[in-house]
Amino acid sequence: MYQKNAWSKYEGDSLNELMKFNEEYKEFISLCKTERECVSYAIKLCEKYGFKSLKEFKKLNSGDKVYVTNMNRNICAFVIGDKPIEDGINVLGAHIDSPRIDLKQNPIYEASNFALADTHYYGGIVKYQWVSHPLALHGVIYKKDLTEININIGEDENDPVVCITDLLPHLAQQKNTKPANTVIEGEDLDITIGHMPLNGEEKDAVKANVLKLLKEKYDIEEEDFISAEIEIVPAGKARDLGLDRSMVLGYGHDDRVCAYTSLRAVLDAPKCESTICAFLVDKEEIGSVGATGAHSKWFENIIAELISLTTDYSDLKLRHALTNTRMLSSDVSAGVDPLYTSVFETKNAAYLGKGICYNKYTGSRGKSGCNDADPKYIAQIREIMDSNNINYQTAELGKVDMGGGGTIAYILGNYGMNVIDAGIAVLSMHAPNEVVSKVDVFEAYKAYIAFVVNAKNI
Ligand code: MN
Ligand code: MN
């Protein structure tokens, strides 16, 4: 059951193609550090490929290319197939939210002659990894008149950055005895945003100066943070990792690496018999909840819209469409790290460089919370991968009872559709900079194309 290293397939033109694809991916993750930025980028890419907003269609026919968004934090891109929607759709689902730190609604305060902003982290960050790093502010502020102000500070090399300060080791004797999960407390992740006082201001003059700058640059008042969504993310671009440039080091591979490759697969796929879809979803890192998470009825509603634009609508047709759908729930896998091999069971672990990774199940403590894909469906996928010369591997998330995790697979599985977890192996998952292998990025993209072209009801 030894899986070959995927790099051995690539040389000359094919290697150049792999590297070029990764340059495009690097641009995407360097620019898109929030859900909204991913959706805006995806819309532009879709339009470049001739996709149009669902609102522009009165009727949908085979070959039509359509995208639809939800609150600027979800996007679905569809290519309508020859077969009725009722026959099911080939879906690639991935999430575009990543662990990060968010500004609170009443964030700005002054202490010890510094202006700081209070935060609340999002998702499973390892808190001690985020201190004393250059951080950028990305997000949106809505004024009461609904004017939208986009914020992006810290990415241009001439921009200032913000940062979370850390205690010097000389005075950290007590702090350093704490366990890793409390050595930096959640309330101690506040960012430093200024220290120059406003002339003539008596009280909180540094804070006043920062507010004055925000007023001048963005025309916002302190109260406008109440209706804002500002995300604090690692500043700077994704970089080639390794002297051989074989890997990408960057923020947010989980799960934008699967999102980008899934979207590109739908854009680049040849005409398919079935309708195909890339579904990029939010809130996976906090349980897939709310209006923009996978638990939302939004996706189901969109399928209902597609049915009504292709044929006479009935609720039964919608039920059939969802049950008959085939899906890859694409999310990153934990790659074996040579520094931490003891947490993996090496026969059933994901390795960087061995291609797309399938997880029959994820979960923890006896597979709890997982989707456990149907073996007959897995057999179909094996056949699709092998006949398209795709390198793939199978894995579990670590040794039994070592920990665990979940994905959106079981949520779509609730419709009775065939779903399996698939994705790209990552090192340093959830860290400010994560690692992927360029060959896995390219292999996943090719695997997703093979899937949308070939997956059928069984
Ligand atoms: Mn993920
Ligand atoms: Mn994650």
Tab-separated table of C-alpha atoms and ligand atoms in Angstrom:
chain	number	residue	atom	x	y	z
A	1	MET	CA	0.000	0.000	0.000
A	2	TYR	CA	3.021	2.283	-0.452
A	3	GLN	CA	2.066	5.565	-2.140
A	4	LYS	CA	4.615	6.994	-4.526
A	5	ASN	CA	6.063	10.469	-4.237
A	6	ALA	CA	4.127	12.635	-6.696
A	7	TRP	CA	7.146	14.788	-7.600
A	8	SER	CA	8.606	11.939	-9.667
A	9	LYS	CA	5.880	12.501	-12.327
A	10	TYR	CA	6.980	16.055	-13.025
A	11	GLU	CA	9.798	17.353	-15.194
A	12	GLY	CA	10.242	19.900	-17.992
A	13	ASP	CA	6.960	21.418	-19.173
A	14	SER	CA	4.820	19.598	-16.608
A	15	LEU	CA	7.050	20.866	-13.791
A	16	ASN	CA	6.819	24.398	-15.195
A	17	GLU	CA	3.043	24.113	-15.313
A	18	LEU	CA	2.993	22.952	-11.670
A	19	MET	CA	5.197	25.882	-10.596
A	20	LYS	CA	3.112	28.398	-12.589
A	21	PHE	CA	-0.102	27.163	-10.958
A	22	ASN	CA	1.507	27.629	-7.552
A	23	GLU	CA	2.501	31.207	-8.398
A	24	GLU	CA	-1.183	31.882	-9.106
A	25	TYR	CA	-2.117	30.223	-5.823
A	26	LYS	CA	0.498	32.289	-3.957
A	27	GLU	CA	-1.031	35.466	-5.342
A	28	PHE	CA	-4.458	34.319	-4.127
A	29	ILE	CA	-3.426	33.550	-0.533
A	30	SER	CA	-1.228	36.637	-0.330
A	31	LEU	CA	-4.152	38.894	-1.275
A	32	CYS	CA	-7.066	36.997	0.260
A	33	LYS	CA	-6.780	36.886	4.032
A	34	THR	CA	-10.462	37.212	4.915
A	35	GLU	CA	-13.620	35.453	3.699
A	36	ARG	CA	-14.751	38.676	2.021
A	37	GLU	CA	-11.458	39.056	0.183
A	38	CYS	CA	-11.704	35.426	-1.000
A	39	VAL	CA	-15.236	36.028	-2.290
A	40	SER	CA	-14.278	39.278	-4.094
A	41	TYR	CA	-11.301	37.555	-5.714
A	42	ALA	CA	-13.453	34.560	-6.671
A	43	ILE	CA	-16.061	36.838	-8.304
A	44	LYS	CA	-13.362	38.532	-10.390
A	45	LEU	CA	-11.897	35.174	-11.414
A	46	CYS	CA	-15.353	33.779	-12.262
A	47	GLU	CA	-16.160	36.818	-14.416
A	48	LYS	CA	-12.832	36.452	-16.207
A	49	TYR	CA	-13.925	32.906	-17.095
A	50	GLY	CA	-17.298	34.096	-18.413
A	51	PHE	CA	-19.411	33.328	-15.333
A	52	LYS	CA	-22.338	35.641	-14.594
A	53	SER	CA	-24.254	36.390	-11.420
A	54	LEU	CA	-27.367	34.225	-10.881
A	55	LYS	CA	-29.426	37.454	-10.834
A	56	GLU	CA	-28.734	37.885	-14.560
A	57	PHE	CA	-30.446	34.603	-15.522
A	58	LYS	CA	-34.174	34.137	-16.157
A	59	LYS	CA	-33.583	30.534	-17.277
A	60	LEU	CA	-30.566	28.227	-17.040
A	61	ASN	CA	-29.419	25.930	-19.831
A	62	SER	CA	-26.687	23.344	-20.203
A	63	GLY	CA	-23.313	25.078	-20.425
A	64	ASP	CA	-24.390	28.199	-18.519
A	65	LYS	CA	-21.799	29.440	-16.044
A	66	VAL	CA	-23.192	31.081	-12.955
A	67	TYR	CA	-22.002	32.299	-9.578
A	68	VAL	CA	-23.937	33.324	-6.496
A	69	THR	CA	-22.808	34.846	-3.209
A	70	ASN	CA	-24.140	35.055	0.335
A	71	MET	CA	-23.388	38.102	2.533
A	72	ASN	CA	-20.011	38.460	0.786
A	73	ARG	CA	-18.743	35.470	2.772
A	74	ASN	CA	-19.884	32.463	0.689
A	75	ILE	CA	-19.714	31.874	-3.033
A	76	CYS	CA	-20.899	29.045	-5.252
A	77	ALA	CA	-19.764	28.744	-8.864
A	78	PHE	CA	-21.777	26.365	-11.065
A	79	VAL	CA	-21.496	25.103	-14.609
A	80	ILE	CA	-24.869	23.698	-15.636
A	81	GLY	CA	-24.638	20.184	-17.097
A	82	ASP	CA	-26.709	18.225	-19.627
A	83	LYS	CA	-28.402	16.115	-16.958
A	84	PRO	CA	-31.197	17.528	-14.787
A	85	ILE	CA	-30.191	19.029	-11.424
A	86	GLU	CA	-32.400	16.340	-9.857
A	87	ASP	CA	-29.773	13.787	-10.931
A	88	GLY	CA	-27.357	15.412	-8.479
A	89	ILE	CA	-24.426	17.805	-8.704
A	90	ASN	CA	-20.694	17.182	-8.457
A	91	VAL	CA	-19.678	19.519	-5.648
A	92	LEU	CA	-16.276	20.607	-4.396
A	93	GLY	CA	-16.745	22.212	-0.972
A	94	ALA	CA	-14.052	24.038	0.974
A	95	HIS	CA	-13.935	26.722	3.639
A	96	ILE	CA	-12.499	30.211	3.243
A	97	ASP	CA	-12.353	31.260	6.894
A	98	SER	CA	-9.052	30.742	8.708
A	99	PRO	CA	-8.018	31.002	12.356
A	100	ARG	CA	-7.160	34.599	13.239
A	101	ILE	CA	-7.733	37.389	15.749
A	102	ASP	CA	-10.714	39.765	15.475
A	103	LEU	CA	-11.150	43.275	16.856
A	104	LYS	CA	-13.799	43.595	19.555
A	105	GLN	CA	-16.694	45.995	18.961
A	106	ASN	CA	-15.394	48.511	21.500
A	107	PRO	CA	-11.700	47.951	20.852
A	108	ILE	CA	-9.560	51.041	21.302
A	109	TYR	CA	-8.081	52.045	24.650
A	110	GLU	CA	-5.016	53.733	26.069
A	111	ALA	CA	-2.636	52.276	28.663
A	112	SER	CA	0.901	53.278	29.748
A	113	ASN	CA	1.040	55.856	26.949
A	114	PHE	CA	0.194	53.321	24.244
A	115	ALA	CA	-2.942	53.054	22.175
A	116	LEU	CA	-4.089	49.444	22.010
A	117	ALA	CA	-7.007	47.559	20.486
A	118	ASP	CA	-8.795	44.767	22.292
A	119	THR	CA	-9.367	41.501	20.443
A	120	HIS	CA	-11.195	38.190	20.541
A	121	TYR	CA	-9.534	35.343	18.688
A	122	TYR	CA	-11.408	33.283	16.071
A	123	GLY	CA	-10.975	29.528	15.731
A	124	GLY	CA	-8.267	27.288	17.087
A	125	ILE	CA	-5.226	29.531	17.145
A	126	VAL	CA	-2.157	28.567	19.168
A	127	LYS	CA	-2.002	31.837	21.095
A	128	TYR	CA	1.713	31.959	21.851
A	129	GLN	CA	2.477	31.783	18.104
A	130	TRP	CA	0.840	35.146	17.391
A	131	VAL	CA	2.854	37.467	19.637
A	132	SER	CA	5.685	39.716	18.410
A	133	HIS	CA	4.851	39.172	14.735
A	134	PRO	CA	4.010	41.861	12.178
A	135	LEU	CA	0.227	41.756	11.792
A	136	ALA	CA	-2.110	43.410	9.302
A	137	LEU	CA	-5.678	44.681	9.662
A	138	HIS	CA	-8.169	43.526	7.023
A	139	GLY	CA	-11.868	44.112	7.063
A	140	VAL	CA	-14.863	46.246	6.610
A	141	ILE	CA	-16.590	49.039	8.523
A	142	TYR	CA	-20.188	50.087	7.850
A	143	LYS	CA	-21.248	53.569	8.794
A	144	LYS	CA	-24.841	54.187	9.860
A	145	ASP	CA	-25.718	55.405	6.360
A	146	LEU	CA	-24.524	51.947	5.120
A	147	THR	CA	-21.385	53.377	3.493
A	148	GLU	CA	-18.925	50.497	3.294
A	149	ILE	CA	-15.295	51.236	4.137
A	150	ASN	CA	-12.736	48.591	3.310
A	151	ILE	CA	-9.690	48.395	5.549
A	152	ASN	CA	-6.376	46.880	4.498
A	153	ILE	CA	-3.405	48.099	6.553
A	154	GLY	CA	-0.073	46.303	6.751
A	155	GLU	CA	0.300	44.474	3.454
A	156	ASP	CA	2.037	47.121	1.349
A	157	GLU	CA	5.715	47.284	2.312
A	158	ASN	CA	5.283	51.004	3.014
A	159	ASP	CA	2.316	50.389	5.321
A	160	PRO	CA	2.667	50.348	9.071
A	161	VAL	CA	1.840	47.061	10.816
A	162	VAL	CA	0.451	46.281	14.273
A	163	CYS	CA	1.673	43.701	16.760
A	164	ILE	CA	0.979	41.896	20.028
A	165	THR	CA	3.853	42.511	22.423
A	166	ASP	CA	5.407	39.757	24.544
A	167	LEU	CA	7.130	39.675	27.894
A	168	LEU	CA	10.946	39.723	27.923
A	169	PRO	CA	12.503	36.386	29.009
A	170	HIS	CA	14.373	38.179	31.822
A	171	LEU	CA	11.081	38.749	33.636
A	172	ALA	CA	9.216	35.659	32.418
A	173	GLN	CA	10.273	33.267	35.166
A	174	GLN	CA	6.702	32.857	36.465
A	175	LYS	CA	5.049	33.034	33.051
A	176	ASN	CA	7.334	30.339	31.616
A	177	THR	CA	6.106	27.754	34.129
A	178	LYS	CA	2.575	27.930	32.641
A	179	PRO	CA	1.314	25.278	30.212
A	180	ALA	CA	1.480	26.252	26.520
A	181	ASN	CA	-2.293	26.782	26.234
A	182	THR	CA	-2.349	29.472	28.943
A	183	VAL	CA	1.113	31.007	28.647
A	184	ILE	CA	-0.568	33.716	26.553
A	185	GLU	CA	-4.137	34.319	27.727
A	186	GLY	CA	-6.914	35.193	25.257
A	187	GLU	CA	-7.347	38.639	26.815
A	188	ASP	CA	-3.623	39.319	26.378
A	189	LEU	CA	-3.803	39.242	22.577
A	190	ASP	CA	-4.419	42.991	22.307
A	191	ILE	CA	-2.613	44.781	19.510
A	192	THR	CA	-0.480	47.887	19.915
A	193	ILE	CA	-1.607	50.549	17.451
A	194	GLY	CA	0.110	53.790	18.512
A	195	HIS	CA	2.100	55.782	21.027
A	196	MET	CA	2.240	59.400	19.793
A	197	PRO	CA	0.029	61.809	21.795
A	198	LEU	CA	-2.217	64.388	20.168
A	199	ASN	CA	-0.912	67.843	21.022
A	200	GLY	CA	-3.116	69.777	23.402
A	201	GLU	CA	-5.100	66.722	24.472
A	202	GLU	CA	-5.009	66.108	28.246
A	203	LYS	CA	-6.593	62.688	28.691
A	204	ASP	CA	-5.870	59.585	26.536
A	205	ALA	CA	-3.964	61.731	24.066
A	206	VAL	CA	-2.426	58.757	22.239
A	207	LYS	CA	-5.817	57.165	21.668
A	208	ALA	CA	-7.143	60.572	20.553
A	209	ASN	CA	-4.343	60.808	18.005
A	210	VAL	CA	-5.116	57.359	16.552
A	211	LEU	CA	-8.805	58.259	16.317
A	212	LYS	CA	-7.865	61.495	14.552
A	213	LEU	CA	-5.802	59.523	12.009
A	214	LEU	CA	-8.702	57.110	11.415
A	215	LYS	CA	-11.060	60.060	10.927
A	216	GLU	CA	-8.692	61.688	8.418
A	217	LYS	CA	-7.966	58.524	6.435
A	218	TYR	CA	-11.304	56.658	6.549
A	219	ASP	CA	-13.813	59.237	7.799
A	220	ILE	CA	-14.814	56.980	10.695
A	221	GLU	CA	-15.705	57.673	14.324
A	222	GLU	CA	-14.886	55.405	17.242
A	223	GLU	CA	-18.559	54.305	17.352
A	224	ASP	CA	-18.276	52.941	13.802
A	225	PHE	CA	-16.311	49.957	15.168
A	226	ILE	CA	-19.673	48.721	16.479
A	227	SER	CA	-20.627	47.835	12.899
A	228	ALA	CA	-17.223	46.612	11.755
A	229	GLU	CA	-15.583	43.290	11.042
A	230	ILE	CA	-11.819	43.755	11.338
A	231	GLU	CA	-9.572	40.692	11.196
A	232	ILE	CA	-5.972	40.710	12.402
A	233	VAL	CA	-3.823	38.427	10.274
A	234	PRO	CA	-0.112	37.844	9.660
A	235	ALA	CA	1.258	40.632	7.433
A	236	GLY	CA	3.109	39.873	4.225
A	237	LYS	CA	3.040	37.599	1.234
A	238	ALA	CA	3.264	33.821	0.973
A	239	ARG	CA	6.813	32.705	0.194
A	240	ASP	CA	8.547	29.790	-1.456
A	241	LEU	CA	9.813	27.440	1.238
A	242	GLY	CA	12.913	25.302	0.879
A	243	LEU	CA	16.081	25.872	-1.096
A	244	ASP	CA	14.434	23.866	-3.887
A	245	ARG	CA	11.288	26.093	-3.773
A	246	SER	CA	9.180	22.939	-3.381
A	247	MET	CA	6.773	24.255	-0.738
A	248	VAL	CA	4.717	27.361	0.050
A	249	LEU	CA	4.914	29.016	3.472
A	250	GLY	CA	1.932	31.254	4.054
A	251	TYR	CA	-1.053	32.237	6.157
A	252	GLY	CA	-4.402	30.505	5.675
A	253	HIS	CA	-3.647	27.374	3.631
A	254	ASP	CA	-6.347	25.912	5.928
A	255	ASP	CA	-8.494	25.918	3.950
A	256	ARG	CA	-7.888	28.413	1.176
A	257	VAL	CA	-5.563	25.935	-0.524
A	258	CYS	CA	-8.531	23.605	-1.059
A	259	ALA	CA	-10.837	26.542	-1.843
A	260	TYR	CA	-8.582	27.927	-4.574
A	261	THR	CA	-7.890	24.551	-6.191
A	262	SER	CA	-11.608	23.640	-6.035
A	263	LEU	CA	-12.653	26.917	-7.635
A	264	ARG	CA	-9.980	26.641	-10.336
A	265	ALA	CA	-11.063	23.069	-11.064
A	266	VAL	CA	-14.654	24.197	-11.733
A	267	LEU	CA	-13.430	27.119	-13.861
A	268	ASP	CA	-10.981	25.001	-15.876
A	269	ALA	CA	-12.963	21.737	-16.179
A	270	PRO	CA	-14.145	20.655	-19.626
A	271	LYS	CA	-17.913	20.521	-20.274
A	272	CYS	CA	-19.467	17.961	-17.905
A	273	GLU	CA	-22.602	15.805	-18.109
A	274	SER	CA	-23.562	16.697	-14.560
A	275	THR	CA	-23.833	20.185	-13.129
A	276	ILE	CA	-20.613	20.979	-11.271
A	277	CYS	CA	-20.065	23.334	-8.359
A	278	ALA	CA	-17.392	24.911	-6.193
A	279	PHE	CA	-18.921	25.832	-2.826
A	280	LEU	CA	-16.730	28.120	-0.729
A	281	VAL	CA	-18.096	28.437	2.766
A	282	ASP	CA	-17.424	30.411	5.955
A	283	LYS	CA	-17.357	29.647	9.727
A	284	GLU	CA	-15.874	26.123	9.510
A	285	GLU	CA	-13.288	27.019	12.133
A	286	ILE	CA	-16.009	27.803	14.690
A	287	GLY	CA	-18.441	24.980	13.932
A	288	SER	CA	-19.959	25.906	10.540
A	289	VAL	CA	-22.708	27.856	12.301
A	290	GLY	CA	-24.800	30.891	11.345
A	291	ALA	CA	-26.039	32.358	8.090
A	292	THR	CA	-22.750	31.814	6.224
A	293	GLY	CA	-21.613	28.483	7.693
A	294	ALA	CA	-22.229	25.083	6.115
A	295	HIS	CA	-25.173	24.515	8.491
A	296	SER	CA	-26.989	27.455	6.853
A	297	LYS	CA	-29.894	26.654	4.523
A	298	TRP	CA	-28.279	28.917	1.920
A	299	PHE	CA	-26.778	26.128	-0.207
A	300	GLU	CA	-30.066	24.203	-0.240
A	301	ASN	CA	-31.910	27.394	-1.246
A	302	ILE	CA	-29.502	27.942	-4.132
A	303	ILE	CA	-30.058	24.395	-5.420
A	304	ALA	CA	-33.810	25.118	-5.257
A	305	GLU	CA	-33.201	28.263	-7.351
A	306	LEU	CA	-31.234	26.250	-9.930
A	307	ILE	CA	-34.031	23.699	-10.228
A	308	SER	CA	-36.636	26.423	-10.682
A	309	LEU	CA	-34.519	28.038	-13.427
A	310	THR	CA	-34.071	24.752	-15.333
A	311	THR	CA	-37.435	22.961	-14.970
A	312	ASP	CA	-40.777	22.958	-13.124
A	313	TYR	CA	-39.871	23.190	-9.471
A	314	SER	CA	-41.017	20.720	-6.863
A	315	ASP	CA	-39.796	20.076	-3.337
A	316	LEU	CA	-39.287	16.414	-4.240
A	317	LYS	CA	-36.939	17.391	-7.076
A	318	LEU	CA	-34.928	19.432	-4.557
A	319	ARG	CA	-34.747	16.453	-2.161
A	320	HIS	CA	-33.621	14.200	-5.023
A	321	ALA	CA	-31.022	16.706	-6.189
A	322	LEU	CA	-29.469	16.924	-2.720
A	323	THR	CA	-29.531	13.183	-2.033
A	324	ASN	CA	-28.099	12.375	-5.472
A	325	THR	CA	-25.278	14.912	-5.152
A	326	ARG	CA	-21.658	13.708	-4.964
A	327	MET	CA	-19.281	15.805	-2.930
A	328	LEU	CA	-15.655	16.154	-1.967
A	329	SER	CA	-15.526	17.970	1.353
A	330	SER	CA	-12.123	19.446	0.762
A	331	ASP	CA	-10.169	20.419	3.810
A	332	VAL	CA	-6.534	20.217	4.766
A	333	SER	CA	-5.088	17.092	6.405
A	334	ALA	CA	-2.421	16.995	9.100
A	335	GLY	CA	0.814	16.156	7.286
A	336	VAL	CA	3.438	14.037	9.037
A	337	ASP	CA	5.973	16.438	10.534
A	338	PRO	CA	9.449	14.877	10.863
A	339	LEU	CA	9.843	16.677	14.206
A	340	TYR	CA	6.635	15.190	15.645
A	341	THR	CA	6.182	11.727	14.132
A	342	SER	CA	5.047	10.180	17.429
A	343	VAL	CA	1.474	11.533	17.108
A	344	PHE	CA	0.933	9.796	13.751
A	345	GLU	CA	0.248	6.169	12.869
A	346	THR	CA	2.514	6.055	9.858
A	347	LYS	CA	0.538	3.590	7.684
A	348	ASN	CA	-2.527	5.810	7.935
A	349	ALA	CA	-1.067	9.305	7.879
A	350	ALA	CA	-0.879	12.060	5.267
A	351	TYR	CA	2.516	12.894	3.806
A	352	LEU	CA	3.425	16.069	1.977
A	353	GLY	CA	4.287	15.186	-1.615
A	354	LYS	CA	2.052	12.137	-1.964
A	355	GLY	CA	-0.869	13.913	-3.603
A	356	ILE	CA	-4.461	14.520	-2.565
A	357	CYS	CA	-5.433	12.928	0.715
A	358	TYR	CA	-8.761	11.147	1.327
A	359	ASN	CA	-10.099	10.677	4.835
A	360	LYS	CA	-12.889	8.111	5.080
A	361	TYR	CA	-13.549	9.609	8.478
A	362	THR	CA	-12.189	12.368	10.720
A	363	GLY	CA	-13.576	12.903	14.235
A	364	SER	CA	-12.108	12.155	17.639
A	365	ARG	CA	-12.551	9.644	20.507
A	366	GLY	CA	-13.809	6.755	18.379
A	367	LYS	CA	-14.611	8.716	15.195
A	368	SER	CA	-17.101	10.891	17.091
A	369	GLY	CA	-18.618	13.605	14.886
A	370	CYS	CA	-17.297	12.288	11.592
A	371	ASN	CA	-19.046	11.597	8.262
A	372	ASP	CA	-17.555	8.078	7.553
A	373	ALA	CA	-17.797	7.925	3.768
A	374	ASP	CA	-19.497	4.977	2.047
A	375	PRO	CA	-16.927	2.408	0.803
A	376	LYS	CA	-18.757	2.004	-2.517
A	377	TYR	CA	-18.332	5.750	-3.104
A	378	ILE	CA	-14.654	5.473	-2.162
A	379	ALA	CA	-14.275	2.687	-4.730
A	380	GLN	CA	-15.636	5.020	-7.405
A	381	ILE	CA	-13.163	7.695	-6.364
A	382	ARG	CA	-10.236	5.229	-6.461
A	383	GLU	CA	-11.194	4.356	-10.023
A	384	ILE	CA	-11.454	8.040	-11.022
A	385	MET	CA	-8.068	8.852	-9.461
A	386	ASP	CA	-6.268	5.846	-10.955
A	387	SER	CA	-7.680	6.238	-14.444
A	388	ASN	CA	-6.614	9.901	-14.460
A	389	ASN	CA	-3.093	9.216	-13.168
A	390	ILE	CA	-3.670	11.185	-9.948
A	391	ASN	CA	-1.458	10.524	-6.925
A	392	TYR	CA	-3.618	10.059	-3.867
A	393	GLN	CA	-3.242	8.802	-0.335
A	394	THR	CA	-5.554	7.942	2.549
A	395	ALA	CA	-5.117	9.118	6.116
A	396	GLU	CA	-6.529	9.604	9.577
A	397	LEU	CA	-6.031	12.673	11.733
A	398	GLY	CA	-3.258	11.299	13.973
A	399	LYS	CA	-3.089	8.195	16.126
A	400	VAL	CA	-6.247	6.878	17.778
A	401	ASP	CA	-7.125	9.006	20.835
A	402	MET	CA	-4.326	11.469	20.146
A	403	GLY	CA	-6.826	14.282	19.457
A	404	GLY	CA	-8.929	14.820	16.358
A	405	GLY	CA	-11.040	17.285	14.449
A	406	GLY	CA	-13.961	17.731	12.100
A	407	THR	CA	-14.961	19.265	8.785
A	408	ILE	CA	-18.145	20.233	6.912
A	409	ALA	CA	-18.519	16.695	5.463
A	410	TYR	CA	-21.163	15.434	7.902
A	411	ILE	CA	-23.316	18.556	7.445
A	412	LEU	CA	-23.838	17.943	3.722
A	413	GLY	CA	-23.985	14.227	4.517
A	414	ASN	CA	-27.212	15.018	6.398
A	415	TYR	CA	-28.952	15.276	3.003
A	416	GLY	CA	-28.041	11.659	2.309
A	417	MET	CA	-25.515	12.600	-0.346
A	418	ASN	CA	-22.201	10.841	-0.835
A	419	VAL	CA	-19.458	12.924	0.784
A	420	ILE	CA	-15.836	12.174	1.536
A	421	ASP	CA	-13.176	14.332	3.143
A	422	ALA	CA	-10.435	15.141	0.681
A	423	GLY	CA	-7.652	17.664	0.786
A	424	ILE	CA	-4.073	18.736	0.946
A	425	ALA	CA	-1.597	17.814	3.679
A	426	VAL	CA	-0.344	20.779	5.735
A	427	LEU	CA	2.412	21.251	8.315
A	428	SER	CA	2.045	23.758	11.191
A	429	MET	CA	-1.749	23.826	10.728
A	430	HIS	CA	-3.403	26.893	12.345
A	431	ALA	CA	-0.037	28.610	12.871
A	432	PRO	CA	0.449	32.136	11.459
A	433	ASN	CA	2.415	30.496	8.647
A	434	GLU	CA	1.456	27.039	7.415
A	435	VAL	CA	3.295	24.776	4.959
A	436	VAL	CA	2.038	22.953	1.866
A	437	SER	CA	3.867	21.090	-0.897
A	438	LYS	CA	3.496	22.607	-4.357
A	439	VAL	CA	3.053	19.168	-5.896
A	440	ASP	CA	0.063	18.446	-3.648
A	441	VAL	CA	-1.538	21.778	-4.600
A	442	PHE	CA	-1.288	20.867	-8.285
A	443	GLU	CA	-2.294	17.219	-7.780
A	444	ALA	CA	-5.379	18.295	-5.790
A	445	TYR	CA	-6.395	20.680	-8.582
A	446	LYS	CA	-6.105	17.849	-11.117
A	447	ALA	CA	-7.933	15.448	-8.786
A	448	TYR	CA	-10.817	17.927	-8.418
A	449	ILE	CA	-11.140	18.255	-12.195
A	450	ALA	CA	-11.143	14.457	-12.566
A	451	PHE	CA	-13.825	14.230	-9.873
A	452	VAL	CA	-16.234	16.814	-11.316
A	453	VAL	CA	-15.888	15.346	-14.791
A	454	ASN	CA	-16.368	11.698	-13.789
A	455	ALA	CA	-18.348	11.329	-10.529
A	456	LYS	CA	-21.703	9.595	-11.050
A	457	ASN	CA	-24.566	8.160	-9.069
A	458	ILE	CA	-23.802	4.609	-8.016
B	1	MN	MN	-9.971	23.312	7.723
B	2	MN	MN	-8.787	24.506	10.632
